[in-house]
GROMACS .gro file of C-alpha atoms in nm:
model
  160
    1LEU     CA    1   2.395   0.433   0.782
    2SER     CA    2   2.237   0.563   1.123
    3LEU     CA    3   2.225   0.313   1.426
    4PRO     CA    4   1.827   0.325   1.427
    5ALA     CA    5   1.855   0.232   1.013
    6ARG     CA    6   2.101  -0.020   1.087
    7LEU     CA    7   1.891  -0.190   1.354
    8TYR     CA    8   1.536  -0.167   1.181
    9ILE     CA    9   1.669  -0.315   0.871
   10ARG     CA   10   1.820  -0.594   1.034
   11MET     CA   11   1.513  -0.647   1.222
   12ILE     CA   12   1.343  -0.691   0.920
   13LEU     CA   13   1.626  -0.984   0.838
   14LEU     CA   14   1.563  -1.117   1.168
   15MET     CA   15   1.189  -1.124   1.160
   16THR     CA   16   1.223  -1.308   0.836
   17MET     CA   17   1.457  -1.570   0.938
   18ALA     CA   18   1.314  -1.638   1.266
   19SER     CA   19   0.933  -1.637   1.112
   20LEU     CA   20   0.813  -1.349   1.312
   21ARG     CA   21   0.535  -1.146   1.288
   22PHE     CA   22   0.595  -0.748   1.375
   23ASP     CA   23   0.420  -0.750   1.677
   24ASP     CA   24   0.568  -1.060   1.819
   25ALA     CA   25   0.929  -0.918   1.729
   26LEU     CA   26   0.815  -0.554   1.867
   27HIS     CA   27   0.742  -0.733   2.213
   28ALA     CA   28   1.043  -0.932   2.241
   29PRO     CA   29   1.285  -0.771   2.544
   30PRO     CA   30   1.681  -0.792   2.445
   31ASP     CA   31   1.742  -0.904   2.780
   32LEU     CA   32   1.572  -1.213   2.716
   33MET     CA   33   1.781  -1.283   2.404
   34SER     CA   34   2.064  -1.476   2.381
   35LEU     CA   35   2.363  -1.580   2.119
   36ARG     CA   36   2.449  -1.931   2.162
   37PRO     CA   37   2.675  -2.162   1.900
   38GLY     CA   38   2.475  -2.160   1.589
   39ALA     CA   39   2.154  -1.972   1.700
   40PHE     CA   40   2.044  -1.701   1.796
   41TYR     CA   41   1.741  -1.745   2.051
   42GLY     CA   42   1.449  -1.497   2.184
   43VAL     CA   43   1.111  -1.492   2.392
   44SER     CA   44   0.803  -1.252   2.259
   45TRP     CA   45   0.601  -1.215   2.579
   46GLN     CA   46   0.277  -1.091   2.401
   47THR     CA   47   0.167  -1.341   2.087
   48LYS     CA   48  -0.137  -1.447   1.938
   49VAL     CA   49  -0.056  -1.792   2.116
   50GLU     CA   50   0.077  -1.692   2.450
   51ARG     CA   51  -0.017  -1.319   2.625
   52LYS     CA   52   0.022  -1.412   2.993
   53ARG     CA   53   0.292  -1.628   3.156
   54LYS     CA   54   0.593  -1.741   2.942
   55GLY     CA   55   0.587  -1.600   2.615
   56THR     CA   56   0.642  -1.787   2.304
   57ARG     CA   57   1.044  -1.880   2.217
   58PHE     CA   58   1.162  -1.803   1.867
   59ALA     CA   59   1.534  -1.877   1.736
   60CYS     CA   60   1.703  -1.828   1.411
   61THR     CA   61   2.043  -1.959   1.280
   62ARG     CA   62   2.364  -1.741   1.322
   63GLY     CA   63   2.425  -1.753   0.949
   64THR     CA   64   2.641  -1.487   0.748
   65VAL     CA   65   2.542  -1.257   0.458
   66GLY     CA   66   2.847  -1.193   0.310
   67ASP     CA   67   3.163  -1.213   0.532
   68LYS     CA   68   2.977  -1.087   0.890
   69GLU     CA   69   2.757  -1.261   1.099
   70TRP     CA   70   2.456  -1.056   1.098
   71VAL     CA   71   2.318  -1.176   1.392
   72GLN     CA   72   2.598  -1.100   1.643
   73VAL     CA   73   2.617  -0.727   1.462
   74TRP     CA   74   2.244  -0.664   1.502
   75TYR     CA   75   2.245  -0.848   1.858
   76GLU     CA   76   2.550  -0.610   1.992
   77LEU     CA   77   2.402  -0.295   1.821
   78LEU     CA   78   2.052  -0.378   2.009
   79VAL     CA   79   2.218  -0.404   2.364
   80SER     CA   80   2.420  -0.096   2.274
   81THR     CA   81   2.076   0.086   2.295
   82LEU     CA   82   1.966  -0.022   2.652
   83PRO     CA   83   1.937   0.201   2.943
   84PRO     CA   84   2.181   0.208   3.213
   85GLY     CA   85   2.097  -0.043   3.498
   86VAL     CA   86   2.237  -0.063   3.840
   87ASN     CA   87   2.578  -0.172   3.954
   88GLY     CA   88   2.733  -0.136   3.593
   89ARG     CA   89   2.509  -0.370   3.463
   90LEU     CA   90   2.278  -0.327   3.154
   91GLY     CA   91   1.915  -0.207   3.223
   92THR     CA   92   1.605  -0.397   3.087
   93ARG     CA   93   1.309  -0.314   2.860
   94ASP     CA   94   0.977  -0.505   2.801
   95TYR     CA   95   1.015  -0.421   2.432
   96LEU     CA   96   1.237  -0.440   2.136
   97LEU     CA   97   1.296  -0.100   2.017
   98ASP     CA   98   1.244   0.277   2.087
   99VAL     CA   99   1.135   0.495   1.847
  100VAL     CA  100   1.369   0.699   1.648
  101ASP     CA  101   1.418   1.068   1.770
  102SER     CA  102   1.375   1.381   1.550
  103THR     CA  103   1.731   1.373   1.421
  104GLY     CA  104   1.700   1.022   1.290
  105THR     CA  105   2.058   0.917   1.457
  106GLY     CA  106   1.932   0.832   1.813
  107PHE     CA  107   1.634   0.682   2.013
  108GLU     CA  108   1.368   0.838   2.209
  109HIS     CA  109   1.412   0.624   2.504
  110GLY     CA  110   1.141   0.467   2.695
  111VAL     CA  111   0.875   0.507   2.366
  112PRO     CA  112   0.839   0.179   2.234
  113ALA     CA  113   0.845   0.153   1.843
  114THR     CA  114   0.509   0.042   1.753
  115TYR     CA  115   0.393  -0.162   1.415
  116GLU     CA  116   0.229   0.196   1.292
  117TYR     CA  117   0.572   0.353   1.354
  118PHE     CA  118   0.808   0.076   1.283
  119VAL     CA  119   0.664  -0.014   0.927
  120PRO     CA  120   0.685   0.362   0.762
  121ALA     CA  121   1.046   0.416   0.923
  122ALA     CA  122   1.176   0.088   0.798
  123ARG     CA  123   1.063   0.173   0.462
  124GLU     CA  124   1.205   0.495   0.451
  125TYR     CA  125   1.551   0.306   0.585
  126LEU     CA  126   1.531   0.055   0.295
  127ARG     CA  127   1.434   0.308   0.043
  128ALA     CA  128   1.770   0.523   0.175
  129LEU     CA  129   1.968   0.200   0.198
  130LEU     CA  130   1.864   0.080  -0.180
  131ALA     CA  131   1.954   0.424  -0.328
  132GLN     CA  132   2.262   0.416  -0.155
  133LEU     CA  133   2.349   0.097  -0.339
  134GLY     CA  134   2.219   0.202  -0.660
  135VAL     CA  135   1.916  -0.019  -0.690
  136GLY     CA  136   1.592   0.118  -0.789
  137ARG     CA  137   1.252  -0.004  -0.754
  138SER     CA  138   1.223  -0.149  -1.112
  139ASP     CA  139   1.560  -0.347  -1.049
  140LEU     CA  140   1.418  -0.507  -0.750
  141ARG     CA  141   1.094  -0.603  -0.971
  142ASP     CA  142   1.260  -0.724  -1.231
  143LEU     CA  143   1.465  -0.962  -0.989
  144VAL     CA  144   1.198  -1.082  -0.807
  145ALA     CA  145   0.991  -1.144  -1.155
  146ALA     CA  146   1.316  -1.326  -1.318
  147ASP     CA  147   1.303  -1.524  -1.014
  148GLY     CA  148   0.935  -1.595  -1.081
  149ALA     CA  149   0.821  -1.500  -0.743
  150ILE     CA  150   0.569  -1.299  -0.867
  151ASP     CA  151   0.337  -1.284  -1.153
  152SER     CA  152   0.443  -1.004  -1.428
  153THR     CA  153   0.076  -0.863  -1.453
  154VAL     CA  154   0.111  -0.739  -1.054
  155GLU     CA  155   0.001  -0.391  -1.068
  156GLN     CA  156   0.269  -0.152  -1.006
  157ASN     CA  157   0.236   0.111  -0.758
  158ASP     CA  158   0.477   0.345  -0.557
  159ASN     CA  159   0.284   0.213  -0.196
  160CYS     CA  160   0.539  -0.062  -0.147
   0.00000   0.00000   0.00000
């Protein structure tokens, strides 16, 4: 998977584990994030609750999915996308991720990924990942239905 795909897919997992809304996650600058023993911390500077001063803090556990610590992998990938700073230090930005470039393998630096852009891009990356893993939509629907998470009468459509 490309770097943008890896970041976008893991961002969905981060939002799930930290109970973040899309907009809150997209307004979380990487330089305000930190990995600490047992947890990953961040600050969203523009939320429904806090828009001006200190931002709203969030956290998620540093658990593993399989044999890798996904939060650490995601954070290291995220830091690699930061612009160069002064005196060999990493630069900063006041948003989480840039828009993916036209090749799909890099980013348009300085152009923040908005909700309207992020959701369709993340959807395509997830579809590609599932196809690569050989998991179809009907497989997912069956897994979710078998778990009792949805009613079997839910209308099937191709917009999810």
